[in-house]
Coordinates of N, CA, C and O in Angstrom, one line a residue:
M300 N -48.5 -105.7 62.4 CA -47.3 -105.4 63.3 C -47.6 -104.0 63.9 O -47.8 -103.0 63.3
G301 N -47.5 -104.0 65.2 CA -47.7 -102.7 66.0 C -46.4 -102.0 66.3 O -45.3 -102.5 66.0
Y302 N -46.5 -100.9 66.9 CA -45.4 -100.1 67.3 C -45.0 -100.5 68.8 O -45.9 -100.4 69.6
D303 N -43.8 -101.0 69.0 CA -43.4 -101.4 70.3 C -41.9 -101.0 70.5 O -41.3 -100.4 69.6
W304 N -41.3 -101.5 71.5 CA -39.9 -101.3 71.8 C -39.0 -101.7 70.6 O -38.1 -101.0 70.2
N305 N -39.3 -102.9 70.1 CA -38.4 -103.4 69.0 C -38.6 -102.5 67.7 O -37.6 -102.3 67.1
T306 N -39.8 -102.1 67.4 CA -40.0 -101.3 66.2 C -39.3 -99.9 66.4 O -38.7 -99.4 65.5
R307 N -39.5 -99.4 67.6 CA -38.9 -98.1 67.9 C -37.3 -98.2 67.8 O -36.7 -97.3 67.2
K308 N -36.8 -99.2 68.4 CA -35.3 -99.4 68.4 C -34.8 -99.6 66.9 O -33.8 -99.1 66.6
K309 N -35.6 -100.3 66.1 CA -35.2 -100.5 64.7 C -35.2 -99.2 63.9 O -34.3 -98.9 63.2
L310 N -36.3 -98.4 64.2 CA -36.3 -97.1 63.6 C -35.1 -96.2 64.0 O -34.5 -95.5 63.1
E311 N -34.8 -96.2 65.2 CA -33.6 -95.5 65.7 C -32.3 -96.0 65.1 O -31.5 -95.2 64.7
E312 N -32.1 -97.3 65.1 CA -30.9 -97.8 64.5 C -30.8 -97.5 63.0 O -29.7 -97.2 62.5
D313 N -31.9 -97.6 62.3 CA -31.9 -97.2 60.8 C -31.6 -95.8 60.6 O -30.8 -95.4 59.7
Y314 N -32.1 -94.9 61.5 CA -31.9 -93.5 61.4 C -30.4 -93.2 61.6 O -29.7 -92.4 60.8
K315 N -29.8 -93.8 62.6 CA -28.4 -93.6 63.0 C -27.5 -94.1 61.8 O -26.5 -93.5 61.5
A316 N -27.9 -95.2 61.2 CA -27.1 -95.8 60.1 C -27.2 -94.8 58.9 O -26.1 -94.6 58.2
Q317 N -28.3 -94.3 58.6 CA -28.5 -93.4 57.5 C -27.7 -92.1 57.8 O -27.0 -91.6 56.9
W318 N -27.7 -91.6 59.0 CA -27.0 -90.4 59.4 C -25.5 -90.6 59.2 O -24.8 -89.8 58.6
R319 N -25.0 -91.8 59.7 CA -23.6 -92.1 59.6 C -23.2 -92.2 58.1 O -22.1 -91.8 57.7
K320 N -24.0 -92.8 57.3 CA -23.7 -93.0 55.9 C -23.7 -91.6 55.2 O -22.8 -91.3 54.4
K321 N -24.6 -90.7 55.5 CA -24.7 -89.4 54.9 C -23.5 -88.6 55.3 O -23.0 -87.8 54.5
N322 N -22.9 -88.8 56.5 CA -21.8 -88.0 57.0 C -20.5 -88.8 57.1 O -19.6 -88.5 57.8
Q323 N -20.4 -89.8 56.2 CA -19.3 -90.7 56.2 C -17.9 -90.0 56.1 O -17.0 -90.2 56.9
L324 N -17.8 -89.1 55.2 CA -16.6 -88.4 55.0 C -16.2 -87.5 56.2 O -15.1 -87.5 56.6
G325 N -17.2 -86.8 56.7 CA -17.0 -85.9 57.8 C -16.6 -86.7 59.1 O -15.7 -86.3 59.9
L326 N -17.1 -87.9 59.2 CA -16.8 -88.7 60.4 C -15.4 -89.2 60.3 O -14.8 -89.4 61.4
L327 N -14.9 -89.4 59.1 CA -13.5 -89.9 59.0 C -12.5 -88.8 59.5 O -11.4 -89.1 59.9
L328 N -12.9 -87.5 59.4 CA -12.1 -86.4 59.8 C -12.1 -86.1 61.3 O -11.4 -85.2 61.7
L329 N -13.0 -86.8 62.0 CA -13.1 -86.5 63.5 C -11.8 -87.0 64.2 O -11.2 -88.0 63.9
T330 N -11.4 -86.2 65.2 CA -10.3 -86.6 66.0 C -10.8 -87.7 67.0 O -12.0 -87.9 67.1
P331 N -9.9 -88.5 67.6 CA -10.3 -89.5 68.5 C -11.2 -89.0 69.6 O -12.2 -89.6 70.0
E332 N -10.9 -87.8 70.1 CA -11.7 -87.2 71.2 C -13.1 -86.9 70.7 O -14.1 -87.1 71.4
Q333 N -13.2 -86.3 69.5 CA -14.5 -86.0 68.9 C -15.3 -87.3 68.6 O -16.5 -87.3 68.8
K334 N -14.6 -88.4 68.3 CA -15.3 -89.7 68.1 C -15.9 -90.1 69.4 O -17.0 -90.7 69.5
R335 N -15.2 -90.0 70.5 CA -15.7 -90.3 71.8 C -16.9 -89.5 72.2 O -17.8 -90.0 72.8
L336 N -16.8 -88.2 71.9 CA -18.0 -87.3 72.1 C -19.2 -87.8 71.4 O -20.3 -87.9 71.9
L337 N -19.0 -88.2 70.1 CA -20.1 -88.6 69.3 C -20.7 -89.9 69.8 O -21.9 -90.1 69.9
E338 N -19.8 -90.9 70.2 CA -20.3 -92.1 70.8 C -21.1 -91.8 72.1 O -22.1 -92.5 72.4
E339 N -20.6 -90.9 72.9 CA -21.3 -90.6 74.2 C -22.7 -89.9 73.8 O -23.7 -90.3 74.4
M340 N -22.7 -89.1 72.8 CA -24.0 -88.4 72.4 C -25.0 -89.5 71.9 O -26.2 -89.3 72.1
D341 N -24.5 -90.5 71.3 CA -25.4 -91.6 70.8 C -26.2 -92.2 71.9 O -27.3 -92.7 71.7
G342 N -25.7 -92.2 73.2 CA -26.3 -92.8 74.3 C -27.2 -91.9 75.1 O -27.8 -92.3 76.1
W343 N -27.3 -90.6 74.7 CA -28.1 -89.7 75.5 C -29.6 -89.9 75.3 O -30.0 -89.9 74.2
Y344 N -30.3 -90.0 76.4 CA -31.8 -90.1 76.3 C -32.4 -89.1 77.4 O -32.2 -89.4 78.5
G345 N -33.0 -88.1 76.9 CA -33.7 -87.2 77.9 C -32.7 -86.7 78.9 O -31.6 -86.1 78.6
W346 N -33.0 -86.8 80.2 CA -32.2 -86.4 81.3 C -31.0 -87.3 81.6 O -30.2 -87.0 82.4
Q347 N -31.0 -88.5 81.0 CA -30.0 -89.5 81.2 C -28.9 -89.4 80.2 O -28.8 -90.2 79.3
W348 N -28.1 -88.4 80.3 CA -27.0 -88.2 79.4 C -25.7 -88.2 80.1 O -25.5 -87.6 81.1
G349 N -24.8 -89.0 79.6 CA -23.5 -89.1 80.2 C -22.7 -87.9 79.8 O -22.8 -87.3 78.8
Q350 N -21.8 -87.5 80.7 CA -21.0 -86.3 80.5 C -19.5 -86.5 80.6 O -18.8 -85.5 80.6
K351 N -19.1 -87.7 80.6 CA -17.6 -88.0 80.8 C -16.8 -87.4 79.7 O -15.9 -86.6 80.0
A352 N -17.1 -87.7 78.5 CA -16.3 -87.1 77.4 C -16.4 -85.6 77.3 O -15.5 -84.9 77.0
V353 N -17.7 -85.1 77.5 CA -17.9 -83.7 77.5 C -17.1 -83.0 78.5 O -16.4 -82.0 78.2
R354 N -17.1 -83.5 79.7 CA -16.4 -82.8 80.8 C -14.9 -82.8 80.6 O -14.2 -81.9 80.9
Q355 N -14.4 -83.9 79.9 CA -12.9 -83.9 79.6 C -12.6 -82.8 78.6 O -11.5 -82.2 78.7
V356 N -13.4 -82.6 77.6 CA -13.2 -81.5 76.7 C -13.3 -80.2 77.4 O -12.5 -79.3 77.1
L357 N -14.3 -80.0 78.2 CA -14.5 -78.7 78.9 C -13.4 -78.4 79.9 O -13.4 -77.2 80.3
E358 N -12.6 -79.3 80.2 CA -11.4 -79.0 81.1 C -10.5 -78.0 80.5 O -9.8 -77.2 81.2
R359 N -10.6 -77.9 79.2 CA -9.7 -76.9 78.4 C -10.4 -75.6 78.2 O -9.9 -74.7 77.6
Y360 N -11.6 -75.4 78.7 CA -12.4 -74.1 78.6 C -11.6 -73.1 79.4 O -11.3 -73.3 80.6
E361 N -11.4 -71.9 78.8 CA -10.7 -70.8 79.4 C -11.8 -69.8 79.8 O -12.7 -69.4 79.0
E362 N -11.7 -69.2 81.0 CA -12.7 -68.3 81.5 C -12.8 -67.1 80.5 O -11.8 -66.6 80.0
G363 N -14.0 -66.7 80.2 CA -14.3 -65.6 79.4 C -14.3 -65.9 77.9 O -14.7 -65.1 77.1
E364 N -13.9 -67.2 77.6 CA -13.9 -67.6 76.2 C -15.4 -67.8 75.7 O -16.2 -68.4 76.4
K365 N -15.7 -67.3 74.5 CA -17.1 -67.5 74.0 C -17.3 -68.9 73.6 O -16.3 -69.6 73.1
P366 N -18.5 -69.5 73.8 CA -18.7 -70.9 73.5 C -18.4 -71.2 72.0 O -17.9 -72.2 71.7
S367 N -18.7 -70.2 71.1 CA -18.5 -70.5 69.7 C -17.0 -70.6 69.4 O -16.6 -71.5 68.7
G368 N -16.2 -69.8 70.1 CA -14.7 -69.9 69.9 C -14.2 -71.2 70.4 O -13.4 -71.8 69.8
F369 N -14.7 -71.6 71.6 CA -14.3 -72.9 72.2 C -14.7 -74.1 71.2 O -13.9 -74.9 71.0
M370 N -15.9 -74.1 70.7 CA -16.4 -75.2 69.9 C -15.6 -75.2 68.5 O -15.3 -76.2 68.0
K371 N -15.3 -74.0 68.0 CA -14.5 -73.9 66.8 C -13.1 -74.4 67.0 O -12.5 -75.1 66.1
K372 N -12.6 -74.2 68.2 CA -11.2 -74.6 68.4 C -11.1 -76.1 68.7 O -10.2 -76.8 68.3
H373 N -12.1 -76.7 69.5 CA -11.9 -78.0 69.9 C -12.9 -79.0 69.3 O -12.6 -80.2 69.3
C374 N -13.9 -78.6 68.7 CA -14.9 -79.5 68.1 C -15.5 -79.1 66.8 O -16.6 -79.4 66.4
K375 N -14.7 -78.4 66.0 CA -15.1 -77.8 64.7 C -15.7 -78.9 63.8 O -16.8 -78.7 63.2
Q376 N -15.0 -80.0 63.6 CA -15.4 -81.0 62.7 C -16.6 -81.7 63.2 O -17.5 -82.0 62.4
L377 N -16.7 -81.9 64.5 CA -17.9 -82.6 65.1 C -19.1 -81.7 64.8 O -20.2 -82.2 64.5
V378 N -19.0 -80.4 65.0 CA -20.1 -79.4 64.8 C -20.5 -79.5 63.3 O -21.7 -79.5 63.0
K379 N -19.5 -79.5 62.4 CA -19.8 -79.6 61.0 C -20.6 -80.9 60.6 O -21.5 -80.9 59.8
C380 N -20.3 -82.0 61.3 CA -21.0 -83.2 61.1 C -22.5 -83.2 61.6 O -23.4 -83.8 61.0
C381 N -22.7 -82.5 62.8 CA -24.0 -82.6 63.4 C -24.9 -81.5 63.0 O -26.1 -81.7 63.0
V382 N -24.4 -80.3 62.6 CA -25.3 -79.2 62.3 C -25.3 -79.0 60.8 O -24.3 -78.9 60.1
P383 N -26.5 -79.0 60.2 CA -26.6 -78.7 58.8 C -25.9 -77.4 58.4 O -26.0 -76.4 59.1
G384 N -25.2 -77.4 57.3 CA -24.4 -76.2 56.9 C -25.1 -74.9 56.9 O -24.6 -73.9 57.4
E385 N -26.4 -74.9 56.5 CA -27.1 -73.6 56.5 C -27.5 -73.1 57.9 O -27.9 -72.0 58.0
L386 N -27.4 -74.0 58.9 CA -27.7 -73.6 60.3 C -26.5 -73.5 61.1 O -26.6 -73.2 62.3
L387 N -25.3 -73.6 60.6 CA -24.0 -73.6 61.3 C -23.9 -72.2 62.1 O -23.6 -72.2 63.3
E388 N -24.0 -71.1 61.4 CA -23.9 -69.8 62.0 C -24.9 -69.6 63.1 O -24.7 -69.0 64.1
D389 N -26.1 -70.1 62.9 CA -27.2 -70.0 63.9 C -26.8 -70.8 65.1 O -27.0 -70.3 66.2
Y390 N -26.2 -71.9 65.0 CA -25.8 -72.7 66.2 C -24.8 -71.9 67.0 O -24.9 -71.8 68.2
Y391 N -23.8 -71.4 66.3 CA -22.7 -70.6 67.0 C -23.4 -69.3 67.7 O -23.0 -68.9 68.8
R392 N -24.3 -68.7 67.0 CA -24.9 -67.5 67.5 C -25.8 -67.8 68.8 O -25.7 -67.1 69.8
I393 N -26.5 -69.0 68.7 CA -27.3 -69.4 69.9 C -26.4 -69.7 71.1 O -26.8 -69.2 72.2
I394 N -25.4 -70.4 70.9 CA -24.6 -70.8 72.1 C -23.9 -69.6 72.7 O -23.6 -69.5 73.9
D395 N -23.6 -68.6 71.9 CA -23.0 -67.3 72.4 C -24.0 -66.5 73.2 O -23.6 -65.7 74.0
K396 N -25.3 -66.7 72.9 CA -26.3 -66.0 73.6 C -26.9 -66.7 74.8 O -27.7 -66.2 75.6
Y397 N -26.4 -67.9 75.1 CA -27.0 -68.7 76.2 C -26.9 -67.9 77.5 O -27.9 -68.0 78.3
N398 N -25.9 -67.2 77.8 CA -25.8 -66.6 79.1 C -26.7 -65.4 79.3 O -26.8 -64.8 80.3
Q399 N -27.4 -65.0 78.2 CA -28.4 -63.9 78.3 C -29.8 -64.4 78.8 O -30.7 -63.6 79.1
F400 N -29.9 -65.7 78.9 CA -31.2 -66.3 79.3 C -31.1 -67.2 80.5 O -30.1 -68.0 80.5
Q401 N -32.0 -67.2 81.4 CA -31.9 -68.1 82.5 C -32.5 -69.4 82.2 O -33.2 -69.6 81.2
Y402 N -32.1 -70.4 82.9 CA -32.6 -71.8 82.7 C -32.7 -72.5 84.1 O -32.1 -72.1 85.0
A403 N -33.5 -73.5 84.1 CA -33.7 -74.3 85.3 C -32.5 -75.1 85.6 O -32.0 -75.8 84.7
G404 N -31.9 -75.0 86.8 CA -30.7 -75.7 87.2 C -31.0 -76.9 88.0 O -30.1 -77.5 88.5
G405 N -32.3 -77.3 88.0 CA -32.7 -78.5 88.8 C -33.8 -78.2 89.7 O -34.2 -77.0 89.9
I406 N -34.3 -79.2 90.4 CA -35.5 -79.0 91.2 C -35.2 -78.2 92.5 O -36.1 -77.5 93.1
W407 N -33.9 -78.1 92.9 CA -33.6 -77.4 94.1 C -33.1 -76.0 93.8 O -32.9 -75.2 94.7
R408 N -32.9 -75.7 92.5 CA -32.4 -74.4 92.1 C -33.3 -73.9 91.0 O -33.3 -74.5 89.9
R409 N -34.1 -72.9 91.3 CA -35.2 -72.6 90.3 C -34.7 -72.1 89.0 O -35.2 -72.5 88.0
S410 N -33.7 -71.2 89.0 CA -33.2 -70.8 87.7 C -31.7 -70.4 87.9 O -31.2 -70.1 89.0
M411 N -31.1 -70.3 86.7 CA -29.6 -70.0 86.7 C -29.4 -68.9 85.7 O -30.0 -68.9 84.6
R412 N -28.7 -67.9 86.1 CA -28.3 -66.8 85.3 C -26.9 -66.4 85.7 O -26.6 -66.2 86.8
S413 N -26.1 -66.2 84.7 CA -24.7 -65.8 85.0 C -24.1 -65.1 83.8 O -24.4 -65.5 82.6
P414 N -23.2 -64.1 84.0 CA -22.6 -63.5 82.8 C -21.5 -64.4 82.3 O -21.0 -64.2 81.1
D415 N -21.0 -65.4 83.1 CA -20.0 -66.3 82.6 C -20.6 -67.4 81.8 O -21.8 -67.8 81.9
Y416 N -19.9 -67.9 80.8 CA -20.4 -68.9 79.9 C -20.2 -70.3 80.4 O -20.9 -71.2 80.0
R417 N -19.3 -70.5 81.4 CA -19.0 -71.9 81.9 C -20.2 -72.7 82.3 O -20.4 -73.8 81.9
P418 N -21.2 -72.1 83.0 CA -22.4 -73.0 83.4 C -23.2 -73.4 82.2 O -24.0 -74.3 82.3
F419 N -23.0 -72.8 81.0 CA -23.8 -73.1 79.9 C -23.1 -74.0 78.8 O -23.7 -74.4 77.9
M420 N -21.9 -74.3 79.1 CA -21.1 -75.0 78.1 C -21.6 -76.4 77.8 O -21.6 -76.9 76.7
E421 N -22.0 -77.1 78.8 CA -22.6 -78.5 78.6 C -23.8 -78.4 77.8 O -24.1 -79.3 77.0
R422 N -24.6 -77.3 77.9 CA -25.8 -77.2 77.1 C -25.5 -77.0 75.6 O -26.3 -77.3 74.7
A423 N -24.3 -76.5 75.3 CA -23.9 -76.4 73.9 C -23.8 -77.7 73.2 O -24.1 -77.9 72.1
F424 N -23.4 -78.7 74.0 CA -23.3 -80.1 73.5 C -24.7 -80.7 73.4 O -25.0 -81.5 72.5
L425 N -25.6 -80.4 74.3 CA -27.0 -80.9 74.2 C -27.6 -80.3 73.0 O -28.3 -81.0 72.2
L426 N -27.4 -79.0 72.7 CA -28.0 -78.4 71.5 C -27.3 -79.1 70.2 O -28.0 -79.3 69.3
L427 N -26.0 -79.3 70.3 CA -25.4 -80.0 69.2 C -26.0 -81.3 68.9 O -26.3 -81.7 67.7
N428 N -26.3 -82.1 69.9 CA -27.0 -83.4 69.8 C -28.4 -83.2 69.2 O -28.8 -84.1 68.4
T429 N -29.1 -82.2 69.6 CA -30.4 -82.0 69.1 C -30.4 -81.7 67.6 O -31.2 -82.2 66.8
Y430 N -29.4 -80.9 67.2 CA -29.2 -80.6 65.7 C -28.9 -81.9 65.0 O -29.4 -82.2 63.9
R431 N -28.1 -82.8 65.6 CA -27.7 -84.0 65.0 C -28.9 -84.9 64.8 O -29.1 -85.5 63.7
I432 N -29.8 -85.0 65.8 CA -30.9 -85.9 65.7 C -32.0 -85.3 64.8 O -32.5 -86.0 63.9
F433 N -32.3 -84.0 65.0 CA -33.5 -83.5 64.3 C -33.1 -82.6 63.1 O -34.0 -82.3 62.3
G434 N -31.9 -82.1 63.0 CA -31.5 -81.3 61.9 C -32.0 -79.8 62.1 O -31.8 -79.0 61.2
L435 N -32.5 -79.5 63.2 CA -33.0 -78.1 63.5 C -33.1 -78.0 65.0 O -33.1 -79.0 65.7
F436 N -33.4 -76.8 65.4 CA -33.7 -76.5 66.8 C -34.6 -75.4 66.9 O -34.3 -74.3 66.5
A437 N -35.9 -75.6 67.3 CA -37.0 -74.7 67.2 C -36.7 -73.4 68.0 O -37.0 -72.3 67.4
V438 N -36.1 -73.4 69.2 CA -35.9 -72.2 69.9 C -34.9 -71.3 69.2 O -34.9 -70.1 69.2
G439 N -34.0 -72.0 68.4 CA -33.0 -71.2 67.6 C -33.7 -70.2 66.7 O -33.2 -69.1 66.4
A440 N -34.9 -70.6 66.2 CA -35.6 -69.7 65.3 C -36.0 -68.4 66.0 O -35.9 -67.3 65.4
V441 N -36.4 -68.5 67.2 CA -36.8 -67.3 68.0 C -35.5 -66.5 68.3 O -35.5 -65.3 68.1
I442 N -34.5 -67.1 68.8 CA -33.3 -66.4 69.2 C -32.6 -65.7 68.0 O -32.1 -64.6 68.1
T443 N -32.7 -66.3 66.8 CA -32.1 -65.7 65.6 C -33.1 -64.9 64.8 O -32.8 -64.5 63.7
N444 N -34.2 -64.6 65.4 CA -35.2 -63.7 64.8 C -35.8 -64.2 63.6 O -36.4 -63.4 62.7
E445 N -35.8 -65.5 63.3 CA -36.4 -66.1 62.1 C -37.9 -65.9 62.1 O -38.5 -65.7 61.1
F446 N -38.6 -65.9 63.3 CA -40.0 -65.8 63.3 C -40.5 -64.4 63.7 O -41.6 -64.2 63.9
I447 N -39.5 -63.6 64.0 CA -39.9 -62.2 64.5 C -39.8 -61.3 63.3 O -38.8 -61.2 62.6
P448 N -40.9 -60.6 62.9 CA -40.9 -59.8 61.8 C -39.9 -58.6 61.9 O -39.7 -58.1 63.0
S449 N -39.3 -58.2 60.8 CA -38.3 -57.1 60.9 C -39.0 -55.9 61.4 O -40.2 -55.6 61.0
G450 N -38.3 -55.1 62.1 CA -38.8 -53.8 62.6 C -39.5 -53.9 64.0 O -40.0 -52.9 64.5
T451 N -39.5 -55.1 64.6 CA -40.1 -55.2 65.9 C -39.0 -55.4 67.0 O -37.9 -55.7 66.7

């Protein structure tokens, strides 16, 4: 038996089932809105990610509000389900530092940098999904100084 679309799909479905079983109690505590967000995140693949539920949540974002405060207020239980407990504070620290780093805004806009957090809020959900899938986020280790020796 070789590796093909069907075997990959089976692996993915098995992984999702195991994740849901492991987080069964936390999933029961999700609000209906957070359940919609999780369902939407399940369908994200690379650049093809739907943003309908995310954008509905972000309508409540207040200017100047830190991403960690927003996520704690509106998506706290979802974050607890997706981010391993020992990495929870790292997740909040990373999303609060997003506006300090530029990112590519698409092929027509080379890079994006802003003191405002609003342009970065959708990326907080992308990072949340990465934590959910992989249980870690490599860039977070650099931002949180995990790989940088103390004193440098």
